Amino acid sequence: MSSTLFTITSAFSLGITGLMLHRTHFLSALLCLEGVMLTMFIAISMLSVQMNTGSSLSLPMFLLTLSACEASTGLALMVATTRTHGTDHLKNLNLLKC
């Protein structure tokens, strides 16, 4: 296994592990999701450069656009929950409440 593939795989695994284990604050969950999305962006960008095709260069930009939309939506949700509940702890949120 090359060192680049190992680095990308370990960064993706660390992001997923951080998302599963550090679910105390909403901001830490958003940062782990952003790390996973950036790792996928780097992996797809490197794959499209190695394949050397012009048609596959639009896929990393599409993923980066979705990542930016996900980050802005997550920050808006975090601000809304902080204003209504007074904290960003995920354990205080109940999905059955309005």
Coordinates of C-alpha atoms in Angstrom, one line a residue:
M1 CA 0.0 0.0 0.0
S2 CA 1.4 3.4 -0.9
S3 CA 1.9 6.1 1.7
T4 CA -0.6 8.4 0.0
L5 CA -3.4 5.7 0.1
F6 CA -2.5 5.0 3.7
T7 CA -2.7 8.6 4.6
I8 CA -6.1 9.1 2.9
T9 CA -7.5 5.9 4.4
S10 CA -6.3 6.8 7.9
A11 CA -7.6 10.4 7.7
F12 CA -11.0 9.1 6.6
S13 CA -11.0 6.5 9.4
L14 CA -10.1 9.1 12.0
G15 CA -12.9 11.3 10.9
I16 CA -15.5 8.5 11.1
T17 CA -14.1 7.4 14.5
G18 CA -14.2 11.0 15.8
L19 CA -17.8 11.3 14.6
M20 CA -18.7 8.1 16.4
L21 CA -16.9 8.7 19.7
H22 CA -17.0 12.5 20.2
R23 CA -20.7 13.1 20.1
T24 CA -20.8 15.5 23.0
H25 CA -20.9 18.8 21.1
F26 CA -22.6 19.6 17.9
L27 CA -19.6 21.6 16.7
S28 CA -17.2 18.6 17.1
A29 CA -19.6 16.4 15.0
L30 CA -19.6 19.1 12.3
L31 CA -15.8 19.3 12.3
C32 CA -15.5 15.5 11.9
L33 CA -18.0 15.6 9.0
E34 CA -16.0 18.3 7.4
G35 CA -12.8 16.4 7.8
V36 CA -14.4 13.3 6.1
M37 CA -15.7 15.4 3.2
L38 CA -12.3 17.1 2.7
T39 CA -10.6 13.7 2.7
M40 CA -13.0 12.5 0.1
F41 CA -12.3 15.6 -2.0
I42 CA -8.6 15.1 -1.9
A43 CA -9.0 11.4 -2.8
I44 CA -11.2 12.1 -5.7
S45 CA -9.0 15.0 -6.9
M46 CA -5.9 12.7 -6.8
L47 CA -7.8 10.0 -8.6
S48 CA -8.9 12.3 -11.4
V49 CA -5.3 13.7 -11.8
Q50 CA -3.9 10.1 -12.0
M51 CA -6.5 9.1 -14.6
N52 CA -5.6 12.3 -16.6
T53 CA -9.1 12.8 -18.0
G54 CA -10.7 16.1 -18.4
S55 CA -14.2 14.9 -17.9
S56 CA -13.6 13.7 -14.3
L57 CA -12.4 17.0 -13.1
S58 CA -16.0 18.2 -12.5
L59 CA -16.7 15.6 -9.8
P60 CA -14.3 17.1 -7.1
M61 CA -15.8 20.5 -7.6
F62 CA -19.3 19.1 -7.3
L63 CA -18.2 17.4 -4.0
L64 CA -16.6 20.6 -2.7
T65 CA -19.9 22.5 -3.5
L66 CA -21.9 19.9 -1.6
S67 CA -19.4 20.1 1.3
A68 CA -19.8 23.8 1.5
C69 CA -23.6 23.5 1.5
E70 CA -23.4 20.9 4.2
A71 CA -21.2 23.1 6.4
S72 CA -23.4 26.1 6.1
T73 CA -26.5 24.1 6.9
G74 CA -24.8 22.5 9.9
L75 CA -23.7 25.9 11.2
A76 CA -27.2 27.3 10.8
L77 CA -28.6 24.3 12.7
M78 CA -26.0 24.8 15.4
V79 CA -26.9 28.4 15.8
A80 CA -30.6 27.6 15.9
T81 CA -30.2 24.9 18.6
T82 CA -27.9 27.1 20.6
R83 CA -30.4 29.9 20.6
T84 CA -33.3 27.7 21.6
H85 CA -31.7 25.2 24.0
G86 CA -28.8 27.4 25.3
T87 CA -26.1 24.9 24.6
D88 CA -24.8 22.8 21.7
H89 CA -24.7 19.5 23.6
L90 CA -26.2 16.7 21.5
K91 CA -27.5 14.8 24.5
N92 CA -29.9 17.7 25.3
L93 CA -31.7 17.4 22.0
N94 CA -34.7 15.2 21.7
L95 CA -36.0 14.4 18.2
L96 CA -39.6 13.8 19.5
K97 CA -40.0 17.4 20.8
C98 CA -41.0 20.2 18.5

